[in-house]
Each structure stands twice: as C-alpha cells, then as structure tokens.
Short mmCIF file of C-alpha atoms and ligand atoms in Angstrom, two decimals:
data_model
loop_
_atom_site.label_atom_id
_atom_site.label_comp_id
_atom_site.label_asym_id
_atom_site.label_seq_id
_atom_site.Cartn_x
_atom_site.Cartn_y
_atom_site.Cartn_z
CA UNK I 1 102.72 -18.19 54.31
CA UNK I 2 99.57 -19.04 56.49
CA UNK I 3 99.27 -19.51 60.09
CA UNK I 4 97.18 -22.34 61.20
CA UNK I 5 93.77 -21.62 62.79
CA UNK I 6 93.90 -24.55 64.82
CA UNK I 7 96.86 -26.86 65.90
CA UNK I 8 97.84 -29.30 63.06
CA UNK I 9 97.92 -33.01 63.92
CA UNK I 10 101.57 -33.29 62.89
CA UNK I 11 104.51 -31.08 61.75
CA UNK I 12 107.44 -31.53 59.50
CA UNK I 13 110.08 -29.47 61.28
CA UNK I 14 113.43 -28.10 60.41
CA UNK I 15 113.68 -28.98 56.77
CA UNK I 16 114.46 -26.87 53.69
CA UNK I 17 111.04 -26.96 52.08
CA UNK I 18 110.43 -26.55 48.32
CA UNK I 19 106.85 -25.16 48.17
CA UNK I 20 104.67 -24.34 45.15
CA UNK I 21 106.04 -20.69 45.08
CA UNK I 22 109.01 -20.54 47.41
CA UNK I 23 111.89 -22.58 48.75
CA UNK I 24 113.61 -22.16 52.26
CA UNK I 25 113.44 -23.08 55.95
CA UNK I 26 109.71 -23.69 56.91
CA UNK I 27 107.75 -26.02 59.05
CA UNK I 28 104.91 -27.70 57.38
CA UNK I 29 101.63 -28.52 59.31
CA UNK I 30 99.38 -31.42 58.28
CA UNK I 31 95.80 -32.26 59.41
CA UNK I 32 93.54 -35.09 58.03
CA UNK I 33 95.92 -35.72 55.00
CA UNK I 34 96.29 -32.11 53.94
CA UNK I 35 98.76 -29.34 54.26
CA UNK I 36 97.30 -26.86 56.75
CA UNK I 37 100.13 -24.67 57.56
CA UNK I 38 103.47 -23.45 56.18
CA UNK I 39 105.26 -21.27 58.56
CA UNK I 40 108.52 -19.84 59.81
CA UNK I 41 110.66 -22.37 61.73
CA UNK I 42 109.31 -22.93 65.23
CA UNK I 43 105.83 -21.56 64.56
CA UNK I 44 103.90 -24.63 63.72
CA UNK I 45 103.31 -26.77 66.57
CA UNK I 46 101.74 -30.28 66.73
CA UNK I 47 101.66 -33.34 68.92
CA UNK I 48 103.65 -35.39 66.31
CA UNK I 49 106.84 -33.99 65.00
CA UNK I 50 108.81 -35.36 62.01
CA UNK I 51 112.43 -34.23 62.23
CA UNK I 52 113.53 -32.95 58.82
CA UNK I 53 116.70 -31.28 59.91
CA UNK I 54 119.39 -31.71 57.21
CA UNK I 55 116.57 -32.65 54.67
CA UNK I 56 114.91 -31.44 51.66
CA UNK I 57 111.15 -31.42 52.06
CA UNK I 58 109.34 -31.79 48.80
CA UNK I 59 106.22 -33.06 47.06
CA UNK I 60 106.27 -36.88 46.40
CA UNK I 61 107.29 -38.25 43.09
CA UNK I 62 104.71 -39.18 40.40
CA UNK I 63 105.52 -42.17 38.18
CA UNK I 64 103.01 -42.00 35.27
CA UNK I 65 103.86 -45.18 33.77
CA UNK I 66 104.13 -48.55 35.47
CA UNK I 67 102.99 -52.04 34.66
CA UNK I 68 102.54 -53.76 37.93
CA UNK I 69 101.44 -57.52 38.03
CA UNK I 70 101.49 -57.13 34.30
CA UNK I 71 100.14 -60.04 31.95
CA UNK I 72 103.35 -61.42 30.17
CA UNK I 73 103.17 -62.39 26.43
CA UNK I 74 104.64 -65.81 27.70
CA UNK I 75 101.73 -66.35 29.98
CA UNK I 76 101.59 -65.56 33.75
CA UNK I 77 102.13 -62.06 35.03
CA UNK I 78 105.05 -59.83 36.30
CA UNK I 79 106.65 -60.95 39.52
CA UNK I 80 105.04 -58.33 41.75
CA UNK I 81 101.58 -56.97 43.07
CA UNK I 82 100.33 -53.50 43.86
CA UNK I 83 101.16 -53.99 47.49
CA UNK I 84 104.75 -54.79 47.23
CA UNK I 85 105.62 -52.67 44.20
CA UNK I 86 104.06 -49.53 45.56
CA UNK I 87 105.76 -50.08 48.95
CA UNK I 88 109.16 -50.26 47.08
CA UNK I 89 108.01 -46.94 45.15
CA UNK I 90 107.24 -45.29 48.48
CA UNK I 91 110.56 -46.30 49.98
CA UNK I 92 112.20 -44.22 47.44
CA UNK I 93 110.04 -41.28 47.44
CA UNK I 94 107.12 -41.98 44.94
CA UNK I 95 103.78 -41.13 46.19
CA UNK I 96 101.51 -41.75 43.06
CA UNK I 97 101.56 -44.13 40.26
CA UNK I 98 99.55 -44.34 37.04
CA UNK I 99 99.34 -47.92 35.96
CA UNK I 100 97.21 -49.41 33.10
CA UNK I 101 94.04 -51.36 32.50
CA UNK I 102 95.31 -54.10 30.16
CA UNK I 103 93.52 -54.18 26.82
CA UNK I 104 91.40 -57.08 26.07
CA UNK I 105 88.01 -58.26 24.44
CA UNK I 106 84.77 -57.71 26.17
CA UNK I 107 83.77 -54.92 28.71
CA UNK I 108 86.40 -52.33 29.31
CA UNK I 109 84.43 -51.14 32.23
CA UNK I 110 84.58 -54.65 33.80
CA UNK I 111 88.28 -54.74 33.05
CA UNK I 112 88.80 -51.45 34.62
CA UNK I 113 86.98 -52.39 37.79
CA UNK I 114 88.93 -55.55 38.01
CA UNK I 115 92.14 -53.66 37.88
CA UNK I 116 91.06 -51.10 40.27
CA UNK I 117 90.23 -53.68 42.75
CA UNK I 118 93.79 -55.15 42.32
CA UNK I 119 95.24 -51.50 42.78
CA UNK I 120 93.42 -51.26 45.95
CA UNK I 121 96.31 -53.07 47.66
CA UNK I 122 98.52 -50.14 46.94
CA UNK I 123 100.27 -48.21 49.65
CA UNK I 124 100.23 -44.89 47.68
CA UNK I 125 97.45 -43.33 45.61
CA UNK I 126 97.00 -44.44 41.95
CA UNK I 127 95.03 -44.11 38.79
CA UNK I 128 95.08 -46.07 35.58
CA UNK I 129 95.50 -45.52 31.87
CA UNK I 130 93.05 -47.74 29.96
CA UNK I 131 94.56 -49.67 26.95
CA UNK I 132 92.49 -49.44 23.88
CA UNK I 133 93.04 -52.08 21.34
CA UNK I 134 89.93 -51.74 18.99
CA UNK I 135 87.15 -49.34 18.15
CA UNK I 136 83.55 -49.94 17.75
CA UNK I 137 80.35 -48.44 18.84
CA UNK I 138 80.49 -50.09 22.42
CA UNK I 139 84.08 -49.06 22.85
CA UNK I 140 83.29 -45.43 21.86
CA UNK I 141 80.73 -45.22 24.56
CA UNK I 142 83.00 -47.00 27.01
CA UNK I 143 85.77 -44.35 26.51
CA UNK I 144 83.31 -41.60 27.44
CA UNK I 145 82.09 -43.75 30.39
CA UNK I 146 85.82 -44.43 31.60
CA UNK I 147 86.48 -40.64 31.40
CA UNK I 148 83.39 -39.90 33.74
CA UNK I 149 84.90 -42.38 36.06
CA UNK I 150 88.05 -40.45 36.27
CA UNK I 151 90.08 -42.69 33.97
CA UNK I 152 90.76 -40.00 31.52
CA UNK I 153 94.21 -40.80 29.82
CA UNK I 154 94.51 -43.79 27.47
CA UNK I 155 97.40 -45.71 25.78
CA UNK I 156 97.20 -47.14 22.30
CA UNK I 157 99.90 -49.18 20.78
CA UNK I 158 101.08 -48.42 17.17
CA UNK I 159 102.94 -51.70 16.85
CA UNK I 160 102.89 -55.22 18.40
CA UNK I 161 99.70 -57.41 17.75
CA UNK I 162 97.62 -55.07 19.91
CA UNK I 163 98.22 -52.24 17.53
CA UNK I 164 95.83 -49.90 16.00
CA UNK I 165 96.12 -49.00 12.32
CA UNK I 166 96.32 -45.47 10.90
CA UNK I 167 92.61 -45.11 10.27
CA UNK I 168 91.56 -46.22 13.94
CA UNK I 169 94.29 -44.08 15.35
CA UNK I 170 92.63 -41.12 13.77
CA UNK I 171 89.27 -42.23 14.79
CA UNK I 172 90.50 -42.93 18.37
CA UNK I 173 91.82 -39.31 18.73
CA UNK I 174 88.58 -38.00 17.60
CA UNK I 175 86.54 -40.09 19.93
CA UNK I 176 88.75 -39.43 23.00
CA UNK I 177 88.95 -35.68 22.23
CA UNK I 178 85.10 -35.28 22.08
CA UNK I 179 84.73 -37.16 25.32
CA UNK I 180 87.35 -34.83 26.97
CA UNK I 181 90.14 -37.46 27.45
CA UNK I 182 93.86 -37.49 26.80
CA UNK I 183 94.79 -40.11 24.09
CA UNK I 184 98.16 -41.32 24.63
CA UNK I 185 100.45 -43.58 22.43
CA UNK I 186 103.39 -46.13 22.29
CA UNK I 187 104.65 -44.38 19.12
CA UNK I 188 106.81 -46.56 17.01
CA UNK I 189 105.66 -46.85 13.33
CA UNK I 190 104.91 -50.55 12.70
CA UNK I 191 105.51 -50.73 9.03
CA UNK I 192 108.82 -48.89 9.47
CA UNK I 193 109.78 -51.07 12.27
CA UNK I 194 108.99 -54.19 10.11
CA UNK I 195 111.29 -52.77 7.40
CA UNK I 196 114.10 -51.91 9.82
CA UNK I 197 114.00 -55.35 11.25
CA UNK I 198 114.15 -57.03 7.84
CA UNK I 199 117.14 -54.76 6.93
CA UNK I 200 118.94 -55.68 10.23
CA UNK I 201 118.33 -59.44 9.30
CA UNK I 202 119.81 -59.14 5.79
CA UNK I 203 123.24 -57.93 7.43
CA UNK I 204 123.64 -60.34 10.34
CA UNK I 205 121.93 -62.11 13.20
CA UNK I 206 119.40 -60.58 15.50
CA UNK I 207 121.89 -60.59 18.59
CA UNK I 208 121.69 -58.08 21.32
CA UNK I 209 124.22 -55.60 20.10
CA UNK I 210 122.15 -55.17 16.87
CA UNK I 211 118.87 -54.49 18.84
CA UNK I 212 118.96 -50.66 18.44
CA UNK I 213 119.39 -50.60 14.70
CA UNK I 214 116.20 -52.82 14.39
CA UNK I 215 114.22 -49.81 16.04
CA UNK I 216 115.78 -46.63 14.88
CA UNK I 217 114.76 -43.20 16.09
CA UNK I 218 113.02 -42.32 12.62
CA UNK I 219 110.30 -45.01 13.41
CA UNK I 220 109.29 -43.00 16.58
CA UNK I 221 109.47 -39.71 14.62
CA UNK I 222 107.26 -40.99 11.73
CA UNK I 223 104.68 -42.46 14.20
CA UNK I 224 104.61 -39.24 16.34
CA UNK I 225 104.26 -37.18 13.12
CA UNK I 226 101.15 -39.11 12.16
CA UNK I 227 99.54 -38.72 15.63
CA UNK I 228 100.21 -35.20 16.05
CA UNK I 229 98.68 -34.44 12.60
CA UNK I 230 95.37 -36.06 13.85
CA UNK I 231 95.62 -34.15 17.28
CA UNK I 232 95.98 -30.96 15.18
CA UNK I 233 93.01 -31.94 13.04
CA UNK I 234 90.70 -32.52 15.96
CA UNK I 235 92.14 -29.90 18.38
CA UNK I 236 93.04 -32.61 20.80
CA UNK I 237 95.84 -32.88 23.40
CA UNK I 238 97.94 -36.09 23.02
CA UNK I 239 100.44 -37.81 25.20
CA UNK I 240 103.47 -39.78 24.01
CA UNK I 241 104.84 -42.36 26.20
CA UNK I 242 108.54 -43.26 26.55
CA UNK I 243 110.31 -40.69 24.37
CA UNK I 244 113.72 -42.31 23.95
CA UNK I 245 115.84 -39.54 22.22
CA UNK I 246 115.83 -36.48 19.88
CA UNK I 247 114.33 -37.91 16.64
CA UNK I 248 111.09 -38.27 18.77
CA UNK I 249 111.47 -35.19 20.85
CA UNK I 250 112.33 -33.02 17.87
CA UNK I 251 109.02 -34.01 16.11
CA UNK I 252 107.24 -33.14 19.44
CA UNK I 253 108.82 -29.62 19.50
CA UNK I 254 107.87 -29.12 15.85
CA UNK I 255 104.14 -29.98 16.56
CA UNK I 256 104.19 -27.73 19.55
CA UNK I 257 105.54 -24.85 17.62
CA UNK I 258 102.40 -24.85 15.38
CA UNK I 259 100.21 -25.04 18.55
CA UNK I 260 99.60 -28.65 19.10
CA UNK I 261 99.25 -29.69 22.76
CA UNK I 262 101.63 -32.58 22.63
CA UNK I 263 102.60 -33.88 26.23
CA UNK I 264 105.36 -36.39 26.67
CA UNK I 265 107.48 -38.45 29.12
CA UNK I 266 110.91 -39.88 28.89
CA UNK I 267 112.01 -42.78 31.34
CA UNK I 268 114.79 -43.03 33.74
CA UNK I 269 116.56 -45.59 31.64
CA UNK I 270 117.03 -43.26 28.64
CA UNK I 271 118.60 -40.64 31.12
CA UNK I 272 120.86 -43.05 33.11
CA UNK I 273 122.20 -45.42 30.24
CA UNK I 274 123.19 -45.05 26.68
CA UNK I 275 123.30 -47.42 23.72
CA UNK I 276 126.75 -48.65 24.68
CA UNK I 277 124.80 -50.87 27.09
CA UNK I 278 123.88 -53.37 24.30
CA UNK I 279 127.62 -53.96 23.69
CA UNK I 280 128.09 -55.35 27.15
CA UNK I 281 128.03 -59.04 28.10
CA UNK I 282 124.72 -58.46 30.02
CA UNK I 283 123.34 -56.27 27.25
CA UNK I 284 120.04 -58.31 27.23
CA UNK I 285 119.05 -56.50 30.41
CA UNK I 286 118.48 -53.23 28.48
CA UNK I 287 116.22 -54.69 25.77
CA UNK I 288 113.44 -52.19 26.27
CA UNK I 289 111.24 -50.51 23.60
CA UNK I 290 112.02 -47.98 22.14
CA UNK I 291 115.78 -48.68 22.53
CA UNK I 292 118.17 -46.73 24.82
CA UNK I 293 119.78 -44.17 22.32
CA UNK I 294 123.13 -42.49 22.03
CA UNK I 295 124.99 -40.27 24.60
CA UNK I 296 123.83 -37.38 22.26
CA UNK I 297 120.23 -38.27 22.66
CA UNK I 298 120.75 -38.69 26.49
CA UNK I 299 122.16 -35.25 26.79
CA UNK I 300 119.24 -33.77 24.78
CA UNK I 301 116.76 -35.39 27.07
CA UNK I 302 118.41 -34.16 30.09
CA UNK I 303 118.03 -30.72 28.66
CA UNK I 304 114.33 -31.20 27.97
CA UNK I 305 113.90 -32.57 31.53
CA UNK I 306 115.67 -29.42 33.05
CA UNK I 307 113.65 -26.91 31.06
CA UNK I 308 110.36 -28.53 31.68
CA UNK I 309 109.71 -29.28 28.01
CA UNK I 310 109.09 -32.96 28.84
CA UNK I 311 106.17 -33.53 31.25
CA UNK I 312 107.41 -36.38 33.27
CA UNK I 313 110.10 -39.01 33.92
CA UNK I 314 108.51 -42.47 34.15
CA UNK I 315 109.83 -45.91 35.03
CA UNK I 316 107.90 -48.05 32.49
CA UNK I 317 108.39 -50.60 35.30
CA UNK I 318 107.64 -54.11 34.21
CA UNK I 319 108.83 -56.79 36.71
CA UNK I 320 110.21 -59.37 34.53
CA UNK I 321 112.58 -62.06 35.93
CA UNK I 322 115.83 -62.99 34.60
CA UNK I 323 114.01 -66.35 33.44
CA UNK I 324 111.50 -64.32 31.61
CA UNK I 325 114.16 -62.54 29.60
CA UNK I 326 116.45 -65.57 29.13
CA UNK I 327 114.56 -66.82 25.90
CA UNK I 328 115.96 -63.85 24.00
CA UNK I 329 119.68 -63.88 25.37
CA UNK I 330 120.95 -64.89 21.72
CA UNK I 331 117.94 -63.30 19.83
CA UNK I 332 116.38 -60.14 20.83
CA UNK I 333 113.16 -60.92 18.73
CA UNK I 334 112.62 -63.74 21.17
CA UNK I 335 112.81 -61.39 24.26
CA UNK I 336 110.04 -59.69 26.12
CA UNK I 337 111.11 -55.97 25.98
CA UNK I 338 111.04 -53.97 29.33
CA UNK I 339 112.73 -53.93 32.61
CA UNK I 340 111.71 -53.31 36.47
CA UNK I 341 112.43 -49.80 37.69
CA UNK I 342 109.57 -48.49 40.08
CA UNK I 343 111.87 -47.95 43.16
CA UNK I 344 115.03 -46.73 41.39
CA UNK I 345 113.28 -44.09 39.32
CA UNK I 346 113.36 -41.33 41.78
CA UNK I 347 116.85 -41.98 43.41
CA UNK I 348 118.50 -42.01 39.87
CA UNK I 349 116.70 -38.94 38.78
CA UNK I 350 118.04 -37.16 41.79
CA UNK I 351 121.52 -38.64 41.57
CA UNK I 352 122.17 -38.21 37.82
CA UNK I 353 120.21 -35.02 37.72
CA UNK I 354 120.55 -32.90 40.88
CA UNK I 355 123.93 -34.47 42.19
CA UNK I 356 125.50 -34.23 38.75
CA UNK I 357 124.54 -30.63 38.44
CA UNK I 358 121.97 -31.08 35.47
CA UNK I 359 118.96 -30.06 37.62
CA UNK I 360 118.35 -27.60 40.34
CA UNK I 361 116.07 -28.72 43.13
CA UNK I 362 113.28 -26.72 41.87
CA UNK I 363 113.71 -28.39 38.39
CA UNK I 364 113.55 -31.77 39.90
CA UNK I 365 110.34 -30.89 41.86
CA UNK I 366 108.88 -29.54 38.64
CA UNK I 367 109.56 -32.62 36.52
CA UNK I 368 109.08 -35.24 39.27
CA UNK I 369 105.83 -33.74 40.89
CA UNK I 370 104.30 -30.41 39.56
CA UNK I 371 104.23 -31.05 35.83
CA UNK I 372 103.08 -34.65 35.94
CA UNK I 373 100.34 -33.78 38.24
CA UNK I 374 99.19 -30.92 35.96
CA UNK I 375 99.48 -33.15 32.86
CA UNK I 376 97.35 -35.94 34.23
CA UNK I 377 94.78 -33.78 36.25
CA UNK I 378 95.80 -35.31 39.53
CA UNK I 379 93.94 -32.63 41.50
CA UNK I 380 95.79 -31.73 44.83
CA UNK I 381 98.92 -33.60 44.28
CA UNK I 382 102.34 -32.45 43.00
CA UNK I 383 102.87 -29.32 45.25
CA UNK I 384 103.43 -28.35 48.84
CA UNK I 385 100.80 -25.58 49.36
CA UNK I 386 98.12 -24.95 51.90
CA UNK I 387 95.06 -27.28 50.98
CA UNK I 388 97.17 -29.71 48.82
CA UNK I 389 97.37 -33.43 49.66
CA UNK I 390 100.08 -34.05 52.11
CA UNK I 391 101.98 -36.37 49.73
CA UNK I 392 105.42 -35.28 50.95
CA UNK I 393 108.94 -36.79 50.95
CA UNK I 394 111.43 -35.83 53.59
CA UNK I 395 114.72 -36.37 51.53
CA UNK I 396 118.05 -36.86 52.99
CA UNK I 397 120.49 -35.48 50.25
CA UNK I 398 123.51 -37.00 52.17
CA UNK I 399 122.22 -40.50 52.49
CA UNK I 400 124.42 -42.79 50.37
CA UNK I 401 123.37 -46.02 48.55
CA UNK I 402 124.57 -48.61 46.29
CA UNK I 403 121.84 -50.12 44.11
CA UNK I 404 122.16 -53.92 44.49
CA UNK I 405 119.91 -56.37 42.96
CA UNK I 406 120.34 -58.92 45.96
CA UNK I 407 119.51 -56.28 48.63
CA UNK I 408 115.69 -56.18 49.61
CA UNK I 409 116.33 -52.36 50.34
CA UNK I 410 117.30 -51.36 46.83
CA UNK I 411 115.36 -54.05 44.85
CA UNK I 412 113.00 -53.05 42.06
CA UNK I 413 111.50 -56.47 42.91
CA UNK I 414 113.15 -58.87 40.38
CA UNK I 415 116.39 -61.00 40.21
CA UNK I 416 118.02 -58.77 37.80
CA UNK I 417 118.25 -54.93 37.71
CA UNK I 418 119.49 -52.53 35.14
CA UNK I 419 120.84 -50.20 37.86
CA UNK I 420 122.77 -52.88 39.76
CA UNK I 421 126.09 -51.54 41.01
CA UNK I 422 125.37 -47.87 40.66
CA UNK I 423 126.25 -45.84 43.73
CA UNK I 424 124.80 -42.45 44.57
CA UNK I 425 123.26 -40.35 47.34
CA UNK I 426 119.99 -38.90 48.25
CA UNK I 427 116.85 -40.99 49.65
CA UNK I 428 113.88 -40.48 51.80
CA UNK I 429 113.92 -40.26 55.49
CA UNK I 430 110.18 -40.26 55.60
CA UNK I 431 107.56 -40.67 52.86
CA UNK I 432 104.00 -39.42 53.60
CA UNK I 433 100.98 -40.29 51.63
CA UNK I 434 98.21 -37.94 52.50
CA UNK I 435 99.77 -37.49 55.79
CA UNK I 436 100.47 -41.08 56.54
CA UNK I 437 103.89 -42.38 56.94
CA UNK I 438 104.24 -44.99 54.25
CA UNK I 439 108.05 -45.05 54.61
CA UNK I 440 110.19 -44.25 57.60
CA UNK I 441 110.03 -45.14 61.22
CA UNK I 442 106.42 -46.17 62.39
CA UNK I 443 105.30 -47.10 59.03
CA UNK I 444 101.52 -47.64 58.73
CA UNK I 445 100.70 -47.58 55.06
CA UNK I 446 99.51 -51.08 53.99
CA UNK I 447 96.47 -50.72 51.64
CA UNK I 448 96.20 -46.93 52.40
CA UNK I 449 96.40 -46.08 48.81
CA UNK I 450 93.24 -44.50 47.08
CA UNK I 451 92.12 -44.04 43.62
CA UNK I 452 92.82 -40.55 42.03
CA UNK I 453 89.93 -39.45 39.78
CA UNK I 454 91.82 -37.64 36.91
CA UNK I 455 90.51 -34.27 35.52
CA UNK I 456 92.38 -33.78 32.34
CA UNK I 457 90.52 -30.67 31.20
ZN1 LIG Y 501 105.16 -49.31 29.11
#
C-alpha cells in the first residue's frame, strides 16, 4: 500500500475494496482521474469524500459487446444513442464499452471516424471493433491502419448476408495476425445453419418454440473448429463473440489444450435464462443468435465464468423495440435477432453470480473488469491499483431492485425487456469514470467519455 505524496483531490472512504492484489478495508485516493493512494482506513484525506460505508469498492465493469444506435435490417437504427445508452450502463456500474464500426462498402477509415464521432457523446470510455465484411488490397491496408489508430479487435460474421466464406476467413486471420490485431468472430457455420433450418421446416412451422432447433450448438462448434484451425496455422489469437453453451465452449477448450490463444465471451442472457424461455407466451423476446441453450449449458457457462476460462460477460445490447420484433411473433425467420441489455448486464451478473453463491467477489471482479481489460488491451482499466484509471464503482450489495421495463431507472432503453420482473439486490451508490462521478449524487458526466486506444499485443 502506498501513502500519497500529496493530498489527493478526492477519497473513497470506508468501503471494502477489491484491489488488484488484495481485498479489505481501505481508503482510495484519486487525483486527475487516476488512483494515487490506497491506504488504511482514515489515512487518506481529501477535500471531496465519497462515503463507501457498507459498500464494496471495485473496478467498473467492462462490456465488450454493444450495438448502440445500430443500423437495423428493416431500416432505421436502434432506439438509443451513445449518450443515453452509456448513461444507463454507468447507472448500473459499467465504466467502459466496446461497440462496433458497422461494416459497409467504401472507406472503413471514414466509417470508423464517423462512428467515433457518434461515440463521443458517451458518458464512459469506449472503443470499437470494426466489422469486416470483405477483403481486398484496400481492406488489408485499412486493417493495419485501424490497428495503428487503436482499433485493434475486429468482428467477422460467418453467417448472414454480410458473412465471409471460408477462404476469406482464413485470409482475414492471416492479415489481422500480421498487423498485430485480434480477429473476432460471430461463429455459426452458415452451411450447417441452412441445413438445420431446412430440417426444422420439414417437421413443422418456424414458430418461436422451434427457434433453438434451427440453430443447434453443433453449428457454433463447427464454425469455431474452422476458425481455431486457421488461428493455429498463422499463430494468431482469435476472439469468439457470444458463446452460448458447451458445444462451442468445448471446442474452445480443445483448441486451447493444443496451445491456440482463443479468447471468448458469453453474454448475460445465456447465464440468466435457459431454453424453456422459448416455450413461453412471450418467447419472442428471447430470439437472439445464437439461441439461449439448456440448463446444463447454462451451468457449464457459469463454471467457466467462475474459473476465468471465459474472458468476459457481454450484453450484446441492441435496442430493438417491441414493434421491431413484432414482424416475427409467428415466424422467427422474420424477426431481427437480439435484445437490449446494456444496463442489466452487471446487476444480473452480480445477482445470479455472487448472490447465488456461484461467484466470489474476486471472481466477479476478474470476469467483469480485469480479464476483459487484459483481453482487449485497455491499458490502465480493470483494476484498483496505484496509477490505474479511477474507473470505480461503489457498490451497495444490500440495495434491492426489481427490474421493470416501465421504470426509467431499470430500463435498458426499450419498451420490452428480457429481464422484466426479476428481483435482486446489489447496485451502485456511485460510479466513477476517471474520477468523475457519472452516477450518484452530483452527477457531472455528460460527454465525459473518451476513446480508449487498444494495445492488444
Ligand atoms: Zn452482437
């Protein structure tokens, strides 16, 4: 523990602090957005004092997968913007998000600059994963340029109209690896999905209860197997978005066992819900790709979250409205897959993780902050340590909540919510982004968020 040379500008006092190496009763001093002191209770003094008595003081959460103000297939965009969505994230403890540069024709650099300008309205810090939909000489050069700009992690779709075919996936991994980036994938094998959907159709209608069988786990497994093969060939790290269950995760573990650097996230909805949701009257809400899987898969994912073999728990937030989803109420093939979840991610992870005895506080901090910061090269984020960014949440474990779609306080920003009605406890008293209070009394965070230049390796 270090005593401050000079008096910090503010101190978080009286909390139970989860530092990078330790856990206990400490005061945390902050100056100019950085942590400058961690000392025994009462030893750090400052003009501004945040009362953390009864609270856990931990690094803010990192959500590595959001689609804020996202272009929808039906036209228009999701019903939020970077200002409102990140304010909701901050209100529930998240202090950094990684969103995307939508894939498109033309200059990817221009697309990235446009998206960075939009993201400038954020309340918390942010970076972006560029989506790559095609490869050519220009794209290859742009990938290297994006990495030098600090946009170092990418996303490629293996299905949908914007997908890359096998030969391009292999080429992309080689190009990204040579440039020092982290190639990432929405991994569902397109040909096998086409086959599974055809089989589903021969046995009945494409109604919501039959959605999961149209996208079985083996399609994820096959896609990941292909990707990790190329990762091994080019000695490249790879990232797998939204791992839904044990078919996918088992393939990742197999690849790791032979030395491939596979990093992967799951999402809050795969941890909170199981596939019985599709049998419900409002089963349409849960049409998300890949689908939510069985209770057995859910248990396996929780184990991987606890032991840190997954790298993050993301929201995959996409702010559809009920009207956007309604086209597919009777036919899942007509529905835009996805759900809002940027605010609920962290309280759900806490409630179903720590409160349910599945995670210790340390394991929660690892999966929610430390590991994602390391995975994506987010520099001084993800830990409470002298010199680190003061991205800190003062978390009241006793504060109870009932997630209610109609309440502004608990909203993910839409008029429907897959967590509606769930009750739990644990929420922020304060959220600080580089020392600035972005949630709590005396909030002063609008437009405070800054771009984080990633340094993957
Ligand atoms: Zn997504």
